[in-house]
Amino acid sequence: MDGAPVKEPSFRESVDLMFNRAVALMDLPPGLEDKIRVCNSTYTVRFGVKLRGQIHTFTGYRSVHSEHMEPVKGGIRYSLGVNQDEVEALAALMTYKCALVETPFGGSKGGLCIDPREYDEDELERITRRFAYELAKRDLINPSQNVPAPDMGTGEREMAWIADQYARMNTTDINARACVTGKPVNAGGIQGRVEATGRGVQYALQEFFRHPDDLAEAGLSGTLDGKKVIVQGLGNVGYHAAKFLSEEDGARIIGVIERDGALLDEDGLNIEEVRNWIVQHGGVTGYPNAQRIEAGAVLLEHPCDILIPAALEGVINISNADRIKAPLIIEAANGPVTAGADEVLRKKGTVIIPDMYANAGGVTVSYFEWVKNLSHIRFGRMQRRQEESRHQLIVDELERLSRDTGVGWTLSPGFKEQYLRGAGELELVRSGLDDTMRGAYQAMHAKWRSRDDVTDLRTAAYIVAIERVAASYRAKGL
Ligand code: NAD
């Protein structure tokens, strides 16, 4: 490229541009468009923690995009890239995401500007508790007002610290555990939350593959079986998506892109083995069973059927968009495709399953966890055995009929075992997640297919989400 570098819009500008594209096709009352688009508030906090004999100052944010429904919901990210523009973009995406998958929340997001790998566990606990204290005392962590969750650089461990910190500050709040989601199961979490976002990516692709007309749009056909997939970021989201797609749907994960380079094997990588290597060695470097590519990001441009960016935003931008060969991109990360790249890819005919839908599995299961915390009972606890005994009745009756009539039927042991087992929490969570991902896809699909002016899934997703947020504001009389 020659001359001045091409200017990309910032992440927040990208989200706004995509919002504007959708709103131009809608008929919103004057003023409402602006009300929905703007971020309501962003709180910046700087706090000190004494570590290794000296005070370290940290900067954190919690942004509330829309309170048309409360609590507001959105993850807390630990990364050196965290800044106000980023948290505001992510908070806006949360508003639209929650509306699209019908979780009754407004949008929020938080971040701490920190590289968590530079601190040991005790230090991270002290930093997290202090950050949680600063947010909780301003009701920016609160079961009825603002409920964080894990995001890049955070996980169950950090959520458990946050929940405990809030409980210490609110000793009589019986719903204290509902102040944050993504907690470990033994600290008020829910089965299936850790894997939820990756699982949601799998369910999203399964639903896409149930629509032959949409598949044809990407020049694809058949099933997920044997499809070549490249994943960027083998963290929580990328690892679970890659694992389920390869182990359960027969997809071939031919490439994995990480911070320190990429791995390529056209026959398919063993995801469990690669993940173990990364956990033990801190990266893909030295992994013996695949070709290593030093400049990992070039693998985004490698031919494959499905590209899954699952690391960070802006990785597909105007500098590489025209070289992307995958006909289908599913945005497991938030904002991996910039507005400029989106334009280029749409012109090329690339189908993009947008972030606000693709990674909504996390907030969906977070919603189930929040409901579980407020109801103080595990899903399935009341009905599981009752369901099993009713199924047993039918099986007994079928076997009696077979005996009495001399037909001699026997039920296969596999059927009996499966049919007799009542649904526990994990089965219910998966069922609720699958249902949500199917329903939301169908809503986007209906918009995409029913209107000539809606030419892509992202615009369809925005229109569905904005219509719902607008309806909620209208109902309030705003
Ligand atoms: P994570 O921290 O568990 O994993 C991120 C992975 O990306 C890590 O393996 C990291 O090494 C890798 N990575 C970082 N920089 C990279 C680079 N430049 N190139 C290649 N790889 C790089 O984070 P996560 O929770 O999996 O989140 C990933 C994305 O998914 C983020 O955009 C996040 O907002 C989004 N998301 C996460 C959740 C969730 O439940 N965790 C929910 C919705 C959306």
Short mmCIF file of C-alpha atoms and ligand atoms in Angstrom, two decimals:
data_model
loop_
_atom_site.label_atom_id
_atom_site.label_comp_id
_atom_site.label_asym_id
_atom_site.label_seq_id
_atom_site.Cartn_x
_atom_site.Cartn_y
_atom_site.Cartn_z
CA MET A 1 0.00 0.00 0.00
CA ASP A 2 1.36 3.45 -0.80
CA GLY A 3 0.55 6.99 0.34
CA ALA A 4 -1.14 7.82 3.64
CA PRO A 5 -2.39 4.87 5.66
CA VAL A 6 -6.10 4.23 5.14
CA LYS A 7 -8.06 5.46 8.14
CA GLU A 8 -10.26 2.87 9.82
CA PRO A 9 -13.11 3.98 12.02
CA SER A 10 -12.63 3.19 15.71
CA PHE A 11 -14.44 0.16 17.18
CA ARG A 12 -17.24 2.36 18.54
CA GLU A 13 -17.53 4.24 15.25
CA SER A 14 -17.72 0.86 13.48
CA VAL A 15 -20.62 -0.22 15.68
CA ASP A 16 -22.36 3.12 15.11
CA LEU A 17 -21.86 2.88 11.33
CA MET A 18 -23.44 -0.58 11.31
CA PHE A 19 -26.27 0.72 13.51
CA ASN A 20 -26.82 3.66 11.14
CA ARG A 21 -26.98 1.37 8.12
CA ALA A 22 -29.81 -0.57 9.75
CA VAL A 23 -31.65 2.47 11.08
CA ALA A 24 -31.68 4.03 7.59
CA LEU A 25 -33.97 1.16 6.59
CA MET A 26 -36.30 1.65 9.55
CA ASP A 27 -38.98 4.14 10.39
CA LEU A 28 -38.17 5.28 13.92
CA PRO A 29 -39.78 8.38 15.44
CA PRO A 30 -37.48 11.43 15.44
CA GLY A 31 -35.08 11.40 18.38
CA LEU A 32 -35.53 7.76 19.30
CA GLU A 33 -32.74 6.66 16.96
CA ASP A 34 -30.28 8.89 18.79
CA LYS A 35 -31.56 7.79 22.20
CA ILE A 36 -30.96 4.15 21.34
CA ARG A 37 -27.55 4.71 19.74
CA VAL A 38 -25.83 6.79 22.42
CA CYS A 39 -24.08 5.28 25.40
CA ASN A 40 -25.86 6.44 28.59
CA SER A 41 -22.82 6.69 30.84
CA THR A 42 -19.24 5.55 31.27
CA TYR A 43 -17.59 5.51 34.65
CA THR A 44 -13.81 5.64 34.76
CA VAL A 45 -12.02 4.64 37.93
CA ARG A 46 -8.35 4.86 38.86
CA PHE A 47 -7.37 3.00 41.98
CA GLY A 48 -4.19 1.95 43.68
CA VAL A 49 -3.19 -1.46 44.99
CA LYS A 50 -0.01 -2.06 46.96
CA LEU A 51 1.91 -4.88 45.29
CA ARG A 52 5.54 -5.94 45.62
CA GLY A 53 6.22 -3.09 48.05
CA GLN A 54 4.85 -0.24 45.97
CA ILE A 55 1.52 1.23 44.93
CA HIS A 56 0.39 0.34 41.42
CA THR A 57 -2.34 2.47 39.82
CA PHE A 58 -4.90 0.77 37.59
CA THR A 59 -7.52 2.25 35.24
CA GLY A 60 -10.89 0.57 34.83
CA TYR A 61 -14.21 1.34 33.14
CA ARG A 62 -17.83 0.34 33.40
CA SER A 63 -20.01 1.61 30.63
CA VAL A 64 -23.82 1.47 30.58
CA HIS A 65 -25.18 1.73 27.08
CA SER A 66 -28.92 1.34 27.57
CA GLU A 67 -31.14 0.94 30.62
CA HIS A 68 -34.37 0.25 28.73
CA MET A 69 -34.28 -2.97 30.75
CA GLU A 70 -32.52 -3.53 34.06
CA PRO A 71 -30.28 -4.96 35.21
CA VAL A 72 -27.82 -4.12 32.50
CA LYS A 73 -25.46 -6.90 31.53
CA GLY A 74 -22.01 -7.28 30.03
CA GLY A 75 -18.61 -8.82 30.64
CA ILE A 76 -15.52 -7.47 32.34
CA ARG A 77 -12.40 -7.64 30.20
CA TYR A 78 -8.78 -7.65 31.39
CA SER A 79 -6.49 -6.50 28.61
CA LEU A 80 -3.94 -3.80 27.88
CA GLY A 81 -6.09 -2.76 24.92
CA VAL A 82 -9.00 -1.71 27.15
CA ASN A 83 -10.06 1.92 26.69
CA GLN A 84 -13.24 3.99 26.82
CA ASP A 85 -13.97 3.66 23.11
CA GLU A 86 -13.72 -0.13 23.35
CA VAL A 87 -15.95 -0.58 26.42
CA GLU A 88 -18.56 1.74 24.92
CA ALA A 89 -18.59 -0.22 21.66
CA LEU A 90 -18.86 -3.49 23.57
CA ALA A 91 -21.64 -2.10 25.80
CA ALA A 92 -23.63 -1.05 22.73
CA LEU A 93 -23.22 -4.51 21.23
CA MET A 94 -24.52 -5.97 24.51
CA THR A 95 -27.75 -3.94 24.22
CA TYR A 96 -28.41 -5.25 20.72
CA LYS A 97 -27.30 -8.78 21.59
CA CYS A 98 -29.60 -9.04 24.61
CA ALA A 99 -32.52 -7.77 22.53
CA LEU A 100 -31.77 -10.21 19.71
CA VAL A 101 -31.69 -13.29 21.96
CA GLU A 102 -34.47 -11.99 24.21
CA THR A 103 -32.62 -11.83 27.51
CA PRO A 104 -34.30 -9.13 29.63
CA PHE A 105 -31.27 -6.90 30.07
CA GLY A 106 -29.88 -3.57 28.94
CA GLY A 107 -26.30 -3.40 27.68
CA SER A 108 -23.16 -2.73 29.69
CA LYS A 109 -19.46 -3.61 29.59
CA GLY A 110 -16.44 -3.19 31.79
CA GLY A 111 -12.73 -3.40 31.43
CA LEU A 112 -9.52 -3.11 33.33
CA CYS A 113 -6.41 -1.95 31.53
CA ILE A 114 -4.05 -4.70 32.67
CA ASP A 115 -2.12 -7.67 31.29
CA PRO A 116 -3.29 -10.41 33.69
CA ARG A 117 -0.28 -12.58 32.77
CA GLU A 118 2.00 -10.13 34.58
CA TYR A 119 0.47 -10.86 38.00
CA ASP A 120 0.27 -13.94 40.19
CA GLU A 121 -3.01 -15.27 41.52
CA ASP A 122 -2.87 -13.44 44.88
CA GLU A 123 -2.09 -10.15 43.18
CA LEU A 124 -4.90 -10.61 40.68
CA GLU A 125 -7.31 -11.36 43.50
CA ARG A 126 -6.40 -8.15 45.31
CA ILE A 127 -6.70 -6.10 42.11
CA THR A 128 -10.04 -7.72 41.19
CA ARG A 129 -11.53 -7.26 44.66
CA ARG A 130 -10.51 -3.61 44.69
CA PHE A 131 -11.97 -3.03 41.22
CA ALA A 132 -15.17 -4.83 42.29
CA TYR A 133 -15.36 -2.66 45.41
CA GLU A 134 -15.08 0.53 43.34
CA LEU A 135 -17.86 -0.61 41.00
CA ALA A 136 -20.16 -2.10 43.66
CA LYS A 137 -20.16 1.00 45.82
CA ARG A 138 -21.61 2.91 42.83
CA ASP A 139 -24.17 0.15 42.04
CA LEU A 140 -22.22 -0.74 38.91
CA ILE A 141 -22.23 -4.26 40.29
CA ASN A 142 -25.66 -5.10 41.69
CA PRO A 143 -28.10 -8.00 41.13
CA SER A 144 -30.93 -5.69 40.12
CA GLN A 145 -28.94 -3.00 38.33
CA ASN A 146 -25.71 -4.17 36.76
CA VAL A 147 -24.53 -7.77 36.41
CA PRO A 148 -21.06 -8.42 34.95
CA ALA A 149 -19.76 -11.69 33.45
CA PRO A 150 -16.44 -13.03 32.13
CA ASP A 151 -14.85 -11.72 28.97
CA MET A 152 -11.35 -11.73 27.48
CA GLY A 153 -8.76 -12.26 30.22
CA THR A 154 -11.28 -13.13 32.94
CA GLY A 155 -13.10 -16.33 33.88
CA GLU A 156 -14.79 -18.22 36.71
CA ARG A 157 -12.07 -17.37 39.20
CA GLU A 158 -12.44 -13.60 38.82
CA MET A 159 -16.26 -13.88 38.91
CA ALA A 160 -16.06 -15.81 42.21
CA TRP A 161 -13.89 -13.03 43.72
CA ILE A 162 -16.33 -10.37 42.49
CA ALA A 163 -19.35 -12.26 43.92
CA ASP A 164 -17.62 -12.68 47.25
CA GLN A 165 -16.56 -9.03 47.38
CA TYR A 166 -20.13 -7.89 46.68
CA ALA A 167 -21.50 -10.29 49.35
CA ARG A 168 -19.04 -8.88 51.93
CA MET A 169 -20.27 -5.37 51.17
CA ASN A 170 -23.96 -6.35 51.19
CA THR A 171 -24.27 -8.83 53.99
CA THR A 172 -28.09 -8.85 54.10
CA ASP A 173 -28.72 -9.07 50.37
CA ILE A 174 -30.29 -12.50 49.91
CA ASN A 175 -29.76 -12.22 46.14
CA ALA A 176 -26.08 -11.31 46.41
CA ARG A 177 -24.99 -14.22 44.22
CA ALA A 178 -26.96 -12.82 41.30
CA CYS A 179 -24.62 -9.78 41.21
CA VAL A 180 -22.37 -11.48 38.65
CA THR A 181 -22.59 -14.49 36.32
CA GLY A 182 -20.02 -16.97 35.06
CA LYS A 183 -19.19 -18.09 38.61
CA PRO A 184 -17.92 -21.58 39.36
CA VAL A 185 -20.77 -24.05 39.98
CA ASN A 186 -19.75 -24.42 43.64
CA ALA A 187 -20.03 -20.65 44.11
CA GLY A 188 -23.51 -20.18 42.63
CA GLY A 189 -22.71 -20.79 38.97
CA ILE A 190 -24.60 -22.93 36.50
CA GLN A 191 -23.62 -26.05 34.59
CA GLY A 192 -22.58 -25.29 31.05
CA ARG A 193 -21.67 -21.60 31.48
CA VAL A 194 -17.93 -21.99 30.85
CA GLU A 195 -18.56 -23.60 27.47
CA ALA A 196 -21.68 -21.55 26.67
CA THR A 197 -20.30 -19.04 24.18
CA GLY A 198 -18.43 -21.71 22.17
CA ARG A 199 -21.46 -23.98 22.38
CA GLY A 200 -23.58 -21.10 21.09
CA VAL A 201 -21.21 -20.70 18.11
CA GLN A 202 -21.74 -24.41 17.35
CA TYR A 203 -25.54 -24.10 17.62
CA ALA A 204 -25.47 -20.97 15.44
CA LEU A 205 -23.58 -22.82 12.70
CA GLN A 206 -25.88 -25.84 13.00
CA GLU A 207 -28.89 -23.55 12.52
CA PHE A 208 -27.23 -21.80 9.56
CA PHE A 209 -26.66 -25.20 7.96
CA ARG A 210 -30.39 -25.97 8.37
CA HIS A 211 -31.12 -23.18 5.86
CA PRO A 212 -30.04 -24.34 2.38
CA ASP A 213 -30.84 -20.95 0.83
CA ASP A 214 -28.48 -19.21 3.26
CA LEU A 215 -25.80 -21.86 2.70
CA ALA A 216 -26.09 -21.36 -1.05
CA GLU A 217 -25.53 -17.62 -0.52
CA ALA A 218 -22.06 -18.57 0.83
CA GLY A 219 -21.55 -21.08 -2.00
CA LEU A 220 -21.63 -23.93 0.51
CA SER A 221 -23.75 -27.06 0.66
CA GLY A 222 -24.19 -30.22 2.71
CA THR A 223 -23.48 -30.42 6.41
CA LEU A 224 -20.73 -29.30 8.78
CA ASP A 225 -19.11 -32.71 8.38
CA GLY A 226 -15.72 -32.32 6.70
CA LYS A 227 -15.90 -28.53 6.40
CA LYS A 228 -12.50 -26.82 6.73
CA VAL A 229 -12.39 -24.37 9.61
CA ILE A 230 -9.79 -21.83 10.79
CA VAL A 231 -10.06 -20.43 14.32
CA GLN A 232 -8.30 -17.35 15.65
CA GLY A 233 -7.82 -17.44 19.44
CA LEU A 234 -7.98 -20.77 21.27
CA GLY A 235 -9.21 -19.21 24.52
CA ASN A 236 -12.54 -19.86 26.18
CA VAL A 237 -14.73 -19.16 23.15
CA GLY A 238 -12.44 -20.39 20.37
CA TYR A 239 -11.42 -23.58 22.14
CA HIS A 240 -14.97 -24.69 22.96
CA ALA A 241 -16.28 -23.82 19.49
CA ALA A 242 -13.41 -25.71 17.81
CA LYS A 243 -13.74 -28.67 20.17
CA PHE A 244 -17.50 -29.14 19.68
CA LEU A 245 -17.42 -28.54 15.93
CA SER A 246 -14.63 -31.08 15.42
CA GLU A 247 -15.71 -33.71 17.97
CA GLU A 248 -19.47 -33.57 17.43
CA ASP A 249 -20.09 -32.22 13.92
CA GLY A 250 -17.10 -33.68 12.08
CA ALA A 251 -15.70 -30.30 11.02
CA ARG A 252 -11.96 -30.22 10.28
CA ILE A 253 -10.10 -27.50 12.19
CA ILE A 254 -7.23 -26.96 9.76
CA GLY A 255 -5.82 -23.81 11.36
CA VAL A 256 -5.42 -22.21 14.76
CA ILE A 257 -4.09 -18.66 15.08
CA GLU A 258 -2.70 -17.54 18.44
CA ARG A 259 -0.69 -14.58 19.77
CA ASP A 260 2.67 -16.20 18.98
CA GLY A 261 1.93 -17.63 15.54
CA ALA A 262 -0.37 -20.11 13.86
CA LEU A 263 -0.67 -23.86 13.26
CA LEU A 264 -1.80 -25.41 9.99
CA ASP A 265 -2.71 -29.00 9.16
CA GLU A 266 -4.99 -29.56 6.17
CA ASP A 267 -6.01 -32.94 7.61
CA GLY A 268 -7.30 -31.33 10.78
CA LEU A 269 -5.66 -30.46 14.09
CA ASN A 270 -6.29 -32.31 17.34
CA ILE A 271 -7.85 -29.44 19.29
CA GLU A 272 -7.53 -31.04 22.72
CA GLU A 273 -3.82 -31.65 22.10
CA VAL A 274 -3.22 -28.10 20.83
CA ARG A 275 -5.09 -26.60 23.77
CA ASN A 276 -3.06 -28.66 26.27
CA TRP A 277 0.12 -27.49 24.56
CA ILE A 278 -0.94 -23.84 24.82
CA VAL A 279 -1.86 -24.24 28.50
CA GLN A 280 1.51 -25.86 29.26
CA HIS A 281 3.76 -23.74 27.08
CA GLY A 282 1.93 -20.40 26.94
CA GLY A 283 1.52 -20.47 23.16
CA VAL A 284 1.60 -22.62 20.03
CA THR A 285 5.37 -22.27 19.55
CA GLY A 286 7.10 -25.67 19.50
CA TYR A 287 3.90 -27.68 18.91
CA PRO A 288 5.27 -30.67 17.04
CA ASN A 289 2.32 -32.04 15.04
CA ALA A 290 1.53 -29.23 12.60
CA GLN A 291 3.13 -26.70 10.31
CA ARG A 292 3.93 -23.50 12.20
CA ILE A 293 3.40 -20.07 10.66
CA GLU A 294 5.34 -17.26 12.29
CA ALA A 295 3.13 -14.35 11.20
CA GLY A 296 -0.06 -16.00 12.45
CA ALA A 297 -2.54 -13.46 11.12
CA VAL A 298 -1.81 -14.40 7.49
CA LEU A 299 -3.69 -17.63 8.15
CA LEU A 300 -6.89 -15.53 8.25
CA GLU A 301 -6.36 -15.30 4.49
CA HIS A 302 -5.88 -19.05 3.94
CA PRO A 303 -8.55 -20.92 1.94
CA CYS A 304 -11.14 -22.62 4.17
CA ASP A 305 -14.92 -23.00 4.37
CA ILE A 306 -15.52 -21.27 7.70
CA LEU A 307 -13.41 -18.63 9.42
CA ILE A 308 -13.97 -18.16 13.16
CA PRO A 309 -12.27 -15.08 14.60
CA ALA A 310 -12.53 -15.70 18.36
CA ALA A 311 -9.84 -13.45 19.82
CA LEU A 312 -10.18 -9.69 19.53
CA GLU A 313 -11.72 -6.87 17.54
CA GLY A 314 -10.59 -5.33 14.28
CA VAL A 315 -8.54 -8.30 13.02
CA ILE A 316 -10.31 -8.30 9.66
CA ASN A 317 -9.97 -4.75 8.41
CA ILE A 318 -9.46 -2.80 5.22
CA SER A 319 -5.83 -3.91 5.04
CA ASN A 320 -6.67 -7.62 4.64
CA ALA A 321 -10.41 -7.88 3.84
CA ASP A 322 -9.97 -8.31 0.10
CA ARG A 323 -7.59 -11.25 0.67
CA ILE A 324 -9.97 -13.21 2.94
CA LYS A 325 -10.97 -16.36 1.08
CA ALA A 326 -13.44 -17.99 3.49
CA PRO A 327 -16.97 -17.71 2.06
CA LEU A 328 -18.43 -17.82 5.58
CA ILE A 329 -17.22 -15.91 8.65
CA ILE A 330 -18.79 -16.43 12.04
CA GLU A 331 -17.85 -13.65 14.46
CA ALA A 332 -17.22 -15.49 17.71
CA ALA A 333 -15.28 -12.48 19.03
CA ASN A 334 -16.91 -9.09 19.40
CA GLY A 335 -16.20 -6.74 16.51
CA PRO A 336 -13.55 -8.79 14.64
CA VAL A 337 -14.65 -7.28 11.30
CA THR A 338 -14.43 -3.49 11.00
CA ALA A 339 -17.14 -1.50 9.22
CA GLY A 340 -14.74 -0.92 6.32
CA ALA A 341 -13.95 -4.63 5.98
CA ASP A 342 -17.64 -5.48 6.26
CA GLU A 343 -18.27 -3.34 3.18
CA VAL A 344 -15.49 -5.05 1.19
CA LEU A 345 -16.61 -8.54 2.22
CA ARG A 346 -20.28 -7.91 1.49
CA LYS A 347 -19.36 -6.77 -2.03
CA LYS A 348 -17.38 -10.01 -2.46
CA GLY A 349 -20.39 -12.08 -1.36
CA THR A 350 -18.85 -13.32 1.88
CA VAL A 351 -21.57 -14.30 4.36
CA ILE A 352 -20.94 -13.00 7.88
CA ILE A 353 -22.81 -14.39 10.88
CA PRO A 354 -22.60 -11.31 13.11
CA ASP A 355 -21.11 -11.13 16.59
CA MET A 356 -24.26 -9.92 18.30
CA TYR A 357 -25.84 -13.24 17.38
CA ALA A 358 -22.86 -15.59 17.05
CA ASN A 359 -21.44 -15.11 20.56
CA ALA A 360 -24.75 -14.59 22.37
CA GLY A 361 -24.54 -18.04 23.96
CA GLY A 362 -22.60 -16.54 26.86
CA VAL A 363 -25.20 -13.98 27.84
CA THR A 364 -27.99 -16.49 27.27
CA VAL A 365 -26.58 -18.94 29.81
CA SER A 366 -25.67 -16.02 32.07
CA TYR A 367 -29.38 -15.18 32.03
CA PHE A 368 -30.16 -18.74 33.14
CA GLU A 369 -27.57 -18.43 35.91
CA TRP A 370 -29.05 -15.14 37.11
CA VAL A 371 -32.54 -16.67 37.19
CA LYS A 372 -31.14 -19.68 39.08
CA ASN A 373 -29.53 -17.36 41.65
CA LEU A 374 -32.73 -15.38 42.14
CA SER A 375 -34.85 -18.52 42.48
CA HIS A 376 -32.30 -20.15 44.81
CA ILE A 377 -32.80 -23.56 43.28
CA ARG A 378 -30.97 -25.59 40.66
CA PHE A 379 -32.83 -26.17 37.39
CA GLY A 380 -34.39 -29.65 37.23
CA ARG A 381 -34.27 -30.28 40.97
CA MET A 382 -38.06 -30.43 41.40
CA GLN A 383 -39.08 -32.31 38.25
CA ARG A 384 -36.22 -34.62 37.32
CA ARG A 385 -37.25 -37.73 39.30
CA GLN A 386 -40.92 -37.12 38.66
CA GLU A 387 -40.20 -37.04 34.92
CA GLU A 388 -38.20 -40.25 35.24
CA SER A 389 -41.00 -42.07 37.09
CA ARG A 390 -43.56 -41.07 34.44
CA HIS A 391 -41.26 -42.37 31.72
CA GLN A 392 -40.78 -45.57 33.71
CA LEU A 393 -44.58 -46.00 33.75
CA ILE A 394 -44.69 -45.92 29.95
CA VAL A 395 -41.77 -48.33 29.58
CA ASP A 396 -43.33 -50.75 32.10
CA GLU A 397 -46.65 -50.56 30.28
CA LEU A 398 -45.06 -51.19 26.86
CA GLU A 399 -43.19 -54.19 28.22
CA ARG A 400 -46.38 -55.53 29.86
CA LEU A 401 -48.32 -55.15 26.58
CA SER A 402 -45.56 -56.92 24.69
CA ARG A 403 -45.59 -59.80 27.21
CA ASP A 404 -49.38 -60.07 27.50
CA THR A 405 -50.03 -59.99 23.77
CA GLY A 406 -47.11 -62.33 23.07
CA VAL A 407 -45.66 -59.94 20.44
CA GLY A 408 -42.25 -60.34 22.02
CA TRP A 409 -40.99 -56.76 21.52
CA THR A 410 -38.04 -55.66 23.57
CA LEU A 411 -36.98 -52.07 23.94
CA SER A 412 -33.34 -51.49 23.03
CA PRO A 413 -31.21 -50.82 26.13
CA GLY A 414 -29.89 -47.58 24.57
CA PHE A 415 -33.42 -46.26 24.10
CA LYS A 416 -34.46 -47.23 27.60
CA GLU A 417 -31.44 -45.62 29.20
CA GLN A 418 -31.87 -42.37 27.27
CA TYR A 419 -35.64 -42.18 27.60
CA LEU A 420 -35.68 -42.95 31.30
CA ARG A 421 -33.11 -40.29 32.21
CA GLY A 422 -34.78 -37.08 33.40
CA ALA A 423 -33.18 -33.80 32.38
CA GLY A 424 -30.63 -32.38 34.81
CA GLU A 425 -29.36 -28.81 34.86
CA LEU A 426 -26.84 -29.29 32.03
CA GLU A 427 -29.42 -30.82 29.67
CA LEU A 428 -31.85 -28.01 30.44
CA VAL A 429 -29.22 -25.33 29.90
CA ARG A 430 -28.25 -26.85 26.54
CA SER A 431 -31.88 -27.13 25.50
CA GLY A 432 -32.56 -23.50 26.45
CA LEU A 433 -29.42 -22.33 24.66
CA ASP A 434 -30.18 -24.33 21.49
CA ASP A 435 -33.74 -23.01 21.46
CA THR A 436 -32.50 -19.42 21.89
CA MET A 437 -29.90 -19.70 19.12
CA ARG A 438 -32.44 -21.23 16.73
CA GLY A 439 -35.11 -18.64 17.53
CA ALA A 440 -32.77 -15.68 17.13
CA TYR A 441 -31.40 -17.00 13.83
CA GLN A 442 -34.91 -17.47 12.50
CA ALA A 443 -35.80 -13.88 13.42
CA MET A 444 -32.72 -12.60 11.52
CA HIS A 445 -33.36 -14.96 8.62
CA ALA A 446 -36.98 -13.77 8.30
CA LYS A 447 -35.82 -10.11 8.04
CA TRP A 448 -33.05 -10.99 5.62
CA ARG A 449 -35.31 -12.96 3.31
CA SER A 450 -38.47 -10.90 3.49
CA ARG A 451 -37.02 -7.53 2.53
CA ASP A 452 -35.14 -6.68 -0.65
CA ASP A 453 -33.34 -3.80 1.05
CA VAL A 454 -31.90 -6.07 3.79
CA THR A 455 -29.01 -7.78 2.08
CA ASP A 456 -27.00 -9.28 4.93
CA LEU A 457 -27.41 -10.98 8.30
CA ARG A 458 -25.78 -8.17 10.27
CA THR A 459 -28.26 -5.55 9.08
CA ALA A 460 -31.08 -8.04 9.74
CA ALA A 461 -29.78 -8.63 13.28
CA TYR A 462 -29.55 -4.89 13.98
CA ILE A 463 -33.09 -4.29 12.68
CA VAL A 464 -34.56 -7.09 14.85
CA ALA A 465 -32.68 -5.81 17.91
CA ILE A 466 -33.41 -2.11 17.39
CA GLU A 467 -37.10 -2.81 16.80
CA ARG A 468 -37.26 -4.58 20.15
CA VAL A 469 -35.35 -1.86 22.03
CA ALA A 470 -37.53 0.80 20.38
CA ALA A 471 -40.69 -1.08 21.40
CA SER A 472 -39.44 -1.18 24.94
CA TYR A 473 -38.75 2.60 24.99
CA ARG A 474 -42.16 3.28 23.42
CA ALA A 475 -43.90 1.15 26.04
CA LYS A 476 -42.22 3.25 28.72
CA GLY A 477 -43.66 6.37 27.11
CA LEU A 478 -40.25 7.89 26.37
P1 NAD B 1 -9.87 -15.53 26.33
O1 NAD B 1 -9.02 -14.56 27.02
O2 NAD B 1 -10.32 -16.76 27.02
O3 NAD B 1 -9.21 -15.99 24.95
C1 NAD B 1 -8.69 -15.12 24.00
C2 NAD B 1 -7.70 -15.92 23.17
O4 NAD B 1 -7.24 -15.13 22.09
C3 NAD B 1 -6.47 -16.34 23.98
O5 NAD B 1 -6.16 -17.69 23.70
C4 NAD B 1 -5.38 -15.40 23.47
O6 NAD B 1 -4.09 -15.94 23.57
C5 NAD B 1 -5.83 -15.21 22.03
N1 NAD B 1 -5.31 -13.97 21.44
C6 NAD B 1 -5.13 -12.76 22.03
N2 NAD B 1 -4.60 -11.90 21.17
C7 NAD B 1 -4.44 -12.56 20.01
C8 NAD B 1 -3.95 -12.20 18.73
N3 NAD B 1 -3.49 -10.98 18.48
N4 NAD B 1 -3.95 -13.15 17.76
C9 NAD B 1 -4.41 -14.39 18.00
N5 NAD B 1 -4.88 -14.78 19.18
C10 NAD B 1 -4.90 -13.88 20.17
O7 NAD B 1 -11.13 -14.66 25.83
P2 NAD B 1 -12.59 -15.18 25.44
O8 NAD B 1 -13.44 -15.09 26.65
O9 NAD B 1 -12.48 -16.45 24.67
O10 NAD B 1 -13.05 -13.99 24.48
C11 NAD B 1 -12.68 -13.93 23.11
C12 NAD B 1 -13.65 -13.02 22.36
O11 NAD B 1 -14.98 -13.50 22.55
C13 NAD B 1 -13.66 -11.57 22.84
O12 NAD B 1 -13.93 -10.73 21.73
C14 NAD B 1 -14.85 -11.52 23.78
O13 NAD B 1 -15.42 -10.23 23.90
C15 NAD B 1 -15.80 -12.46 23.07
N6 NAD B 1 -16.84 -13.03 23.94
C16 NAD B 1 -16.54 -13.79 25.03
C17 NAD B 1 -17.55 -14.31 25.81
C18 NAD B 1 -17.29 -15.22 26.99
O14 NAD B 1 -18.26 -15.79 27.52
N7 NAD B 1 -16.08 -15.41 27.42
C19 NAD B 1 -18.89 -14.04 25.49
C20 NAD B 1 -19.17 -13.26 24.36
C21 NAD B 1 -18.14 -12.76 23.59
#
